[in-house]
PDB file of C-alpha atoms in Angstrom:
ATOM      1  CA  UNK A 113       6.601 -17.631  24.761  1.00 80.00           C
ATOM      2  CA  UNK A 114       9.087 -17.640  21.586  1.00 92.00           C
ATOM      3  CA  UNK A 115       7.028 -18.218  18.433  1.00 95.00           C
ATOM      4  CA  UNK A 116       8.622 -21.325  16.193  1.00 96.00           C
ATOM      5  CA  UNK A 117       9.504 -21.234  12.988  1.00 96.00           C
ATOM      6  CA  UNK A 118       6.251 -23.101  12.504  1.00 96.00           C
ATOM      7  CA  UNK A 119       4.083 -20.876  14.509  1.00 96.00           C
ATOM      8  CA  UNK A 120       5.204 -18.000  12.163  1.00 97.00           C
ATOM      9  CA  UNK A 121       4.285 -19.866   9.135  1.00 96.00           C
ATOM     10  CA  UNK A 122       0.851 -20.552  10.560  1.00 97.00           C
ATOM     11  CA  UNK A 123      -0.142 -17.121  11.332  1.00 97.00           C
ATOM     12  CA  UNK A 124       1.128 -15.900   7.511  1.00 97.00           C
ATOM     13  CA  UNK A 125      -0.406 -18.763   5.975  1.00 97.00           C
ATOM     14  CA  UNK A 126      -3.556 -18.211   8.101  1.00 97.00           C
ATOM     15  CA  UNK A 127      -3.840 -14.227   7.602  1.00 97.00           C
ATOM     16  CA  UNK A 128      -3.126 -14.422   4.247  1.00 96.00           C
ATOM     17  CA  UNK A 129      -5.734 -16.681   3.563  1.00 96.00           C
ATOM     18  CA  UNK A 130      -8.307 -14.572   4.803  1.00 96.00           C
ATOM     19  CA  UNK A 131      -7.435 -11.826   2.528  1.00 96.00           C
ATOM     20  CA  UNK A 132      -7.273 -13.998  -0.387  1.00 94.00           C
ATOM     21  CA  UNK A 133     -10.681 -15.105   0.365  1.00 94.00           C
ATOM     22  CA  UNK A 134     -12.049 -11.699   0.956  1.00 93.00           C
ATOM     23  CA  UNK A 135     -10.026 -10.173  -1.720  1.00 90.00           C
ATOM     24  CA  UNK A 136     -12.900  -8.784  -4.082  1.00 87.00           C
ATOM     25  CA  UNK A 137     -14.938  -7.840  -1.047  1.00 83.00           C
ATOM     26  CA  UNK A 138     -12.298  -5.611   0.987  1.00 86.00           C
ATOM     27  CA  UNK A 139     -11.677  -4.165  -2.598  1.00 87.00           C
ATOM     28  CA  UNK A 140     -15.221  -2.877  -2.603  1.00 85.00           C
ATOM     29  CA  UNK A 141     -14.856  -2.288   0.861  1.00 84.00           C
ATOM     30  CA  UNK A 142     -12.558   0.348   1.613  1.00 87.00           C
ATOM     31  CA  UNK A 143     -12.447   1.781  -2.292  1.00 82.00           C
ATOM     32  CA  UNK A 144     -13.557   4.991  -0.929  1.00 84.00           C
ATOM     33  CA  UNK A 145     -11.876   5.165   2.547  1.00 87.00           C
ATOM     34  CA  UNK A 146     -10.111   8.791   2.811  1.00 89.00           C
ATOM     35  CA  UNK A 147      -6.538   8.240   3.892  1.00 94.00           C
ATOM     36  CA  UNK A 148      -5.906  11.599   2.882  1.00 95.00           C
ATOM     37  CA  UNK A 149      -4.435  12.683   5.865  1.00 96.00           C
ATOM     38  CA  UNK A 150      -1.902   9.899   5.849  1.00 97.00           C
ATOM     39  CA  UNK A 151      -0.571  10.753   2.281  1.00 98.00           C
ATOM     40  CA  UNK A 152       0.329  14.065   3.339  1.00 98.00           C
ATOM     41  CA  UNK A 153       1.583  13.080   6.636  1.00 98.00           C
ATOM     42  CA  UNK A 154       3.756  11.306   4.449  1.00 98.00           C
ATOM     43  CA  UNK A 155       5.038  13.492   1.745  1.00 98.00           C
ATOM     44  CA  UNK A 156       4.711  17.198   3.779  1.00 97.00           C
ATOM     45  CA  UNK A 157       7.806  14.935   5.659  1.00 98.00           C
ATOM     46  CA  UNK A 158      10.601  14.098   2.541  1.00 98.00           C
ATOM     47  CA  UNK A 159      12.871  16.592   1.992  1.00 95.00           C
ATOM     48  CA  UNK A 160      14.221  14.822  -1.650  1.00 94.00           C
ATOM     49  CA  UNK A 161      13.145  16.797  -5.121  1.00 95.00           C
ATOM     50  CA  UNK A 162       9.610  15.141  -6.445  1.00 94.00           C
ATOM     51  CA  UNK A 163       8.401  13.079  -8.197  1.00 98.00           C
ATOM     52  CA  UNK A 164       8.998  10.736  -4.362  1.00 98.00           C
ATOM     53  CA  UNK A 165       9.743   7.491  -4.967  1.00 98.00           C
ATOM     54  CA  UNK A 166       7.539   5.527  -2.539  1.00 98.00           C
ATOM     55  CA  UNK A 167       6.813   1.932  -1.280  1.00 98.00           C
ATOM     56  CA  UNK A 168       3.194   1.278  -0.483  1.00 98.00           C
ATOM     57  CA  UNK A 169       4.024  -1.329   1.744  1.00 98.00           C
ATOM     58  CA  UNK A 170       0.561  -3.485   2.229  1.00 97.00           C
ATOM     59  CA  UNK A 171      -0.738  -2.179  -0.658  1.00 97.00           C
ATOM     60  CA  UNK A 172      -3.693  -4.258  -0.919  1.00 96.00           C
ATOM     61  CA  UNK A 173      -5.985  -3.925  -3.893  1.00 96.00           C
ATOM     62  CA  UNK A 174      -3.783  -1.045  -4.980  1.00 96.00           C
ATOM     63  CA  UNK A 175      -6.099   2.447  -4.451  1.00 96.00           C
ATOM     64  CA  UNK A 176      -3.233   3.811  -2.791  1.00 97.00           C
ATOM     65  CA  UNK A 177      -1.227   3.055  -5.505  1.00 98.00           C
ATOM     66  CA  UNK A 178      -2.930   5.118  -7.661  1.00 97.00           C
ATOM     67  CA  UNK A 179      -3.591   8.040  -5.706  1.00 97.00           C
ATOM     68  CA  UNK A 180       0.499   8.337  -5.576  1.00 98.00           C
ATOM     69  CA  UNK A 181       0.415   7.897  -9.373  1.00 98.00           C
ATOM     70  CA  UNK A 182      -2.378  10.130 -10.246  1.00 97.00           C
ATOM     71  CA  UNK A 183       0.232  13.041  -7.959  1.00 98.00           C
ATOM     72  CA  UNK A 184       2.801  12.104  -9.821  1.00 98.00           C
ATOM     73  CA  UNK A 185       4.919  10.288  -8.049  1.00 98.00           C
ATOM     74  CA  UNK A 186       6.520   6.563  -8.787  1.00 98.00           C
ATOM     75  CA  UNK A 187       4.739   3.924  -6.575  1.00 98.00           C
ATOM     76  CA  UNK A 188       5.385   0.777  -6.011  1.00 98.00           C
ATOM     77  CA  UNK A 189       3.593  -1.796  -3.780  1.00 98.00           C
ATOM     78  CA  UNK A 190       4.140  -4.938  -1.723  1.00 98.00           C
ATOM     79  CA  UNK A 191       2.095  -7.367  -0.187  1.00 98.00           C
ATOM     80  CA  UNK A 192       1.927 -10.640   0.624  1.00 97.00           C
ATOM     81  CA  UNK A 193      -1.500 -11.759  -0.521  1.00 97.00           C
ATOM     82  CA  UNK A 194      -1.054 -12.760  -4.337  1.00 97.00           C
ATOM     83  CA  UNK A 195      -4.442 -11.605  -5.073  1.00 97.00           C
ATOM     84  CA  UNK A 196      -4.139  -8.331  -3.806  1.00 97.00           C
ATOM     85  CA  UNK A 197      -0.885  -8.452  -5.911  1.00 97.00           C
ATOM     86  CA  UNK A 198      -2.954  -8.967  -8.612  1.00 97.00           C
ATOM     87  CA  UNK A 199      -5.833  -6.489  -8.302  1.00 96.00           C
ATOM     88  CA  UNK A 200      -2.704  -3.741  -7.222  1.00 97.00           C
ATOM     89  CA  UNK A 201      -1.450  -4.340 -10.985  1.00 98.00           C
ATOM     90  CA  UNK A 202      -4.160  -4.169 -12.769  1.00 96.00           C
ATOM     91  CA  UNK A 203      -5.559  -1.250 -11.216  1.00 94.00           C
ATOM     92  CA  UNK A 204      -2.920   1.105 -10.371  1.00 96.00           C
ATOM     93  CA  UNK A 205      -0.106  -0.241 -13.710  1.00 97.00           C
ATOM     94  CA  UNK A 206       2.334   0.021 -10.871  1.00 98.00           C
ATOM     95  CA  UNK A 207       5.265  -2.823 -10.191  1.00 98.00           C
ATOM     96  CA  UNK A 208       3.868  -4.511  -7.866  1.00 98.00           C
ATOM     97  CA  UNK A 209       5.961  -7.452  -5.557  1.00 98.00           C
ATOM     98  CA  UNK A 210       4.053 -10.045  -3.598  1.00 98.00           C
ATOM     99  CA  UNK A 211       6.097 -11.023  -0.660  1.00 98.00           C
ATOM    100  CA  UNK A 212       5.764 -12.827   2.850  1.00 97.00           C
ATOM    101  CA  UNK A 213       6.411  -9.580   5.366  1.00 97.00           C
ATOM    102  CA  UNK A 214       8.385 -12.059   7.463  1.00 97.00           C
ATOM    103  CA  UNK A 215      10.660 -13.063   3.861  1.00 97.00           C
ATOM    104  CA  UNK A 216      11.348  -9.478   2.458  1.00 98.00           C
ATOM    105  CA  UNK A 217      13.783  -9.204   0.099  1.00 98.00           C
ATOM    106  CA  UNK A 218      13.827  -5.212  -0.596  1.00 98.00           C
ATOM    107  CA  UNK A 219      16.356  -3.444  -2.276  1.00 98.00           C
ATOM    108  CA  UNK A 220      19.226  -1.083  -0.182  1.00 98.00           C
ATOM    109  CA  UNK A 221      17.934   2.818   0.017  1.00 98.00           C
ATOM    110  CA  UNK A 222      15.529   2.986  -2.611  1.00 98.00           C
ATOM    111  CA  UNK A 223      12.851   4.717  -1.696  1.00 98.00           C
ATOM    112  CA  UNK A 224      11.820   8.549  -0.441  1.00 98.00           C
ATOM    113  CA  UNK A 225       8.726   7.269   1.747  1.00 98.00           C
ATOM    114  CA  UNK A 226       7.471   4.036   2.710  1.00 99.00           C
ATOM    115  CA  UNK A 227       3.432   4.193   3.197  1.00 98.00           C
ATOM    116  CA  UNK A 228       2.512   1.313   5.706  1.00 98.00           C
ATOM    117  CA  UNK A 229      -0.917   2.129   5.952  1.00 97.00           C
ATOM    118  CA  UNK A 230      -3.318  -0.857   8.475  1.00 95.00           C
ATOM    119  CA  UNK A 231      -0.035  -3.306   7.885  1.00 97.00           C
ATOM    120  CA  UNK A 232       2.459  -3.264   9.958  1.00 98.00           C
ATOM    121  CA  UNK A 233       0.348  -4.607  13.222  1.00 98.00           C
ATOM    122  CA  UNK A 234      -0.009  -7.388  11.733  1.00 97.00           C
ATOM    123  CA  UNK A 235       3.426  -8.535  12.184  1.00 98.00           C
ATOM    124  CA  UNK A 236       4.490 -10.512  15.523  1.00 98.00           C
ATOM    125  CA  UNK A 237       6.064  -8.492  17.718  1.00 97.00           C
ATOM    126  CA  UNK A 238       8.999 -11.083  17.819  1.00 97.00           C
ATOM    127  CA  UNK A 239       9.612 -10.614  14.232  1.00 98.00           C
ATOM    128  CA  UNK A 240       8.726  -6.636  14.138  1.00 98.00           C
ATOM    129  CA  UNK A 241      12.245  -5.140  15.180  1.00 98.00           C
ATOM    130  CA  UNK A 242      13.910  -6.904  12.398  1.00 98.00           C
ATOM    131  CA  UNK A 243      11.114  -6.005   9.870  1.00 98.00           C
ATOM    132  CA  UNK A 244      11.826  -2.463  10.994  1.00 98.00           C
ATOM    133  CA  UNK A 245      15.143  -2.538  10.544  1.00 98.00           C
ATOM    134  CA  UNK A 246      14.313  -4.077   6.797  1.00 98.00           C
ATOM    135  CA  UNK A 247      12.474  -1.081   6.030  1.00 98.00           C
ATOM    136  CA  UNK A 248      15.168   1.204   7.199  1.00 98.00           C
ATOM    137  CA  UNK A 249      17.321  -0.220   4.982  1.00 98.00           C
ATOM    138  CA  UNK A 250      15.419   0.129   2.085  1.00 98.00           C
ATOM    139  CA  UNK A 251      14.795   3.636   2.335  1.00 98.00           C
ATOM    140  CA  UNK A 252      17.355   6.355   0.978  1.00 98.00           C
ATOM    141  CA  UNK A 253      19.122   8.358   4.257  1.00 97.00           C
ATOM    142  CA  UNK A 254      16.832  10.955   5.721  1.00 97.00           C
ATOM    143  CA  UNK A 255      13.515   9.133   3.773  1.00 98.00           C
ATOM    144  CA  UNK A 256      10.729   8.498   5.832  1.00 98.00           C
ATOM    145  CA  UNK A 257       8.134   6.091   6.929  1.00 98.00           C
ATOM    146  CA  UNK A 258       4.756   6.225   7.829  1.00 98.00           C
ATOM    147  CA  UNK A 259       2.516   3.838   9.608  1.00 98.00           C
ATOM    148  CA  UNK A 260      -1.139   3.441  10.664  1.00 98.00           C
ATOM    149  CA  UNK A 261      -2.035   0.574  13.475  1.00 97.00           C
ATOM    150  CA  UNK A 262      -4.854   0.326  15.276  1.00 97.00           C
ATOM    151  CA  UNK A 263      -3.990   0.752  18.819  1.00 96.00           C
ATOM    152  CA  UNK A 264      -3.770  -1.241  21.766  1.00 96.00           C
ATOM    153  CA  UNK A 265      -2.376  -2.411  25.155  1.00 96.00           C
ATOM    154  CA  UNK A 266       0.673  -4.233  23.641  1.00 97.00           C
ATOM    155  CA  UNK A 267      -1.039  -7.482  23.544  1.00 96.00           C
ATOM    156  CA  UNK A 268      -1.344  -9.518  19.986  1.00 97.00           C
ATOM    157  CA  UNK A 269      -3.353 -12.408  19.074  1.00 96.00           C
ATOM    158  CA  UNK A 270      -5.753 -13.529  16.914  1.00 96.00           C
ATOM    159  CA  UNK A 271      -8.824 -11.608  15.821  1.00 94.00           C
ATOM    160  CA  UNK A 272     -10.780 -14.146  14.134  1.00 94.00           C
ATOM    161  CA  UNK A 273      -8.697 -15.866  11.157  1.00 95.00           C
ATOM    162  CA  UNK A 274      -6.246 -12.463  10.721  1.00 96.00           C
ATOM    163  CA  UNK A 275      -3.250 -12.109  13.565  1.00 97.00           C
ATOM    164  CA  UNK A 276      -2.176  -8.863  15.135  1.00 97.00           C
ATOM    165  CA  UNK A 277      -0.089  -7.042  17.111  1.00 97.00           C
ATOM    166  CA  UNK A 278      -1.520  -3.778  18.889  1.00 97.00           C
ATOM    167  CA  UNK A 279       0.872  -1.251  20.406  1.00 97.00           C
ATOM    168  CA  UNK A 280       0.087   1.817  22.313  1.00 97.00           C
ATOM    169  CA  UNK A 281       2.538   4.942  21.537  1.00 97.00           C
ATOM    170  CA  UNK A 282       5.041   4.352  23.861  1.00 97.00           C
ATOM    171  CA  UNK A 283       6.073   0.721  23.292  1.00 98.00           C
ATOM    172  CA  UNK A 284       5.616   2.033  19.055  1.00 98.00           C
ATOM    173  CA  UNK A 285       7.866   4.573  19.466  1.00 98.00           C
ATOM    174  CA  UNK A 286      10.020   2.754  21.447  1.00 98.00           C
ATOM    175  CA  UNK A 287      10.400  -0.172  18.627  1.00 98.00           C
ATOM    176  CA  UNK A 288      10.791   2.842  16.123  1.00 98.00           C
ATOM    177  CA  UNK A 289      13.465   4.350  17.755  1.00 98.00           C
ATOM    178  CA  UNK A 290      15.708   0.871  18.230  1.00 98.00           C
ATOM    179  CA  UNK A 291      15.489   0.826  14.762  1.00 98.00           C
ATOM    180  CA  UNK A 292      17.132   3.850  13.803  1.00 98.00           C
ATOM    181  CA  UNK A 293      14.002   6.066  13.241  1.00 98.00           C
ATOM    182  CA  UNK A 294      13.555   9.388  14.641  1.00 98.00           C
ATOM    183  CA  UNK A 295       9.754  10.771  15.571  1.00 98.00           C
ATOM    184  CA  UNK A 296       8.465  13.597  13.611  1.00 98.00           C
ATOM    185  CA  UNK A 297       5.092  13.436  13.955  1.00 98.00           C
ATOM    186  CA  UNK A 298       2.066  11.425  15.283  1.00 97.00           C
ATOM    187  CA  UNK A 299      -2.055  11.948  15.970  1.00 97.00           C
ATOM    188  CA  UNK A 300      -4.786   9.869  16.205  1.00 97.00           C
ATOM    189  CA  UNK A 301      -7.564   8.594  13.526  1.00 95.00           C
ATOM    190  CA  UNK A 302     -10.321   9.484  12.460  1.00 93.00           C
ATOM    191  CA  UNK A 303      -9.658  13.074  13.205  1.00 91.00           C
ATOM    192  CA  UNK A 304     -12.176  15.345  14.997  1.00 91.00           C
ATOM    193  CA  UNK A 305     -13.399  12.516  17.554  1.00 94.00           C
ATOM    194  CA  UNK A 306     -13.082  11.895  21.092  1.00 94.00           C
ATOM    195  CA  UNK A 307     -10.049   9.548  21.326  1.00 92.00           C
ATOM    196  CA  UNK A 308     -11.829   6.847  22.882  1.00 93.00           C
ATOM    197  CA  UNK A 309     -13.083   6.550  18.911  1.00 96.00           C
ATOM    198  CA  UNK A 310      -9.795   7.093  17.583  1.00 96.00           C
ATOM    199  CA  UNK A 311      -8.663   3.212  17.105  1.00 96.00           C
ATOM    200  CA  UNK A 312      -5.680   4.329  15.093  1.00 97.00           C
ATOM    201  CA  UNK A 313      -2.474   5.787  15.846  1.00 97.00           C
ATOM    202  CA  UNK A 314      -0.809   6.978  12.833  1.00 98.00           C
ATOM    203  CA  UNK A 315       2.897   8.052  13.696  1.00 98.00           C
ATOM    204  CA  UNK A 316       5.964   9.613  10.751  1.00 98.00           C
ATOM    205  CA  UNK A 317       9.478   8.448  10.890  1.00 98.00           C
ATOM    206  CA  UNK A 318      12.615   9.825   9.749  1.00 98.00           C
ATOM    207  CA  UNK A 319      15.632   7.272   9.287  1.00 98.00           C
ATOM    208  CA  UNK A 320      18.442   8.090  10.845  1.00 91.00           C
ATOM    209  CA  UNK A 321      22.071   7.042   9.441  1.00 79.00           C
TER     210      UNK A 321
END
């Protein structure tokens, strides 16, 4: 069933008010979660001369943000919850824009890498080919995205007051590929563990055109 207009404004209104809520407490949370792996699947990928110029795209609180900084690289984030805005700032000193993921307004090929690190599943699936396509567009030729979901059976919903959307590698790369991205790499989180307790696919996309 086609989501309305209306329907899409209730699940950003409703996700994003869970984060807001949480805001200080998922700050606290995940301060010291190692995404490691993910920043290098990232850069090890873009071929331009450093420093990168990368969009952490759901930034969150920001620790991302500064990781990129503290390598020397020119970050800046995006999210939509204005609190996480906020925190991003102050923490990291980076620009920082707070925008709805279904009302981007990002500027044409901008950026080396886009990080889109535990973000991009929550976006409908309707809505997600055009997103994608958004994201192309704001990255220079040959830059490169990466993204972290956790996987699924291609079903979304709602998971308490937070929507998602959770795709299993096929349909993903499938989406990916309408969108003018090209595979380069893609393995399963956290690393070292059976998969049936790997919840996350993380997957690295070139743009092609």
């Amino acid at each position: 069933m086609k989501q309305t207009p209306t329907d899409l404004d209730q699940i950003t209104a409703t996700t994003l008010g869970h984060y807001n809520s949480v805001a200080e407490d998922f700050r606290e949370g995940t301060r010291d979660h190692d995404v490691s792996q993910n920043i290098d699947a990232l850069l090890r990928h873009i071929h331009s001369t450093a420093p990168f110029t990368i969009l952490d795209f759901g930034c969150g609180p920001g620790r991302d943000l500064q990781t990129f900084t503290r390598m020397g690289h020119i970050a800046v984030g995006l999210d939509g919850a204005e609190k996480f805005a906020q925190m991003a700032r102050a923490d990291s000193g980076c620009e920082v824009w707070c925008q709805d993921f279904l009302k981007l307004d990002l500027p044409a090929e901008r950026f080396d890498g886009i990080f889109a690190n535990a973000v991009l599943f929550h976006v409908p699936l309707q809505e997600l080919p055009r997103v994608l396509k958004q994201l192309h567009g704001t990255l220079k030729p040959d830059g490169v995205l990466f993204s972290s979901n956790p996987r699924g059976d291609n079903r979304e919903g709602w998971n308490g007051s937070r929507y998602g959307a959770y795709h299993d590698l096929e349909a993903w790369r499938g989406l990916l590929t309408a969108a003018g991205f090209v595979e380069l790499e893609h393995y399963y989180r956290p690393a070292g563990l059976p998969r049936e307790q790997q919840p996350w696919l993380a997957s690295v996309w070139r743009r092609v055109g």
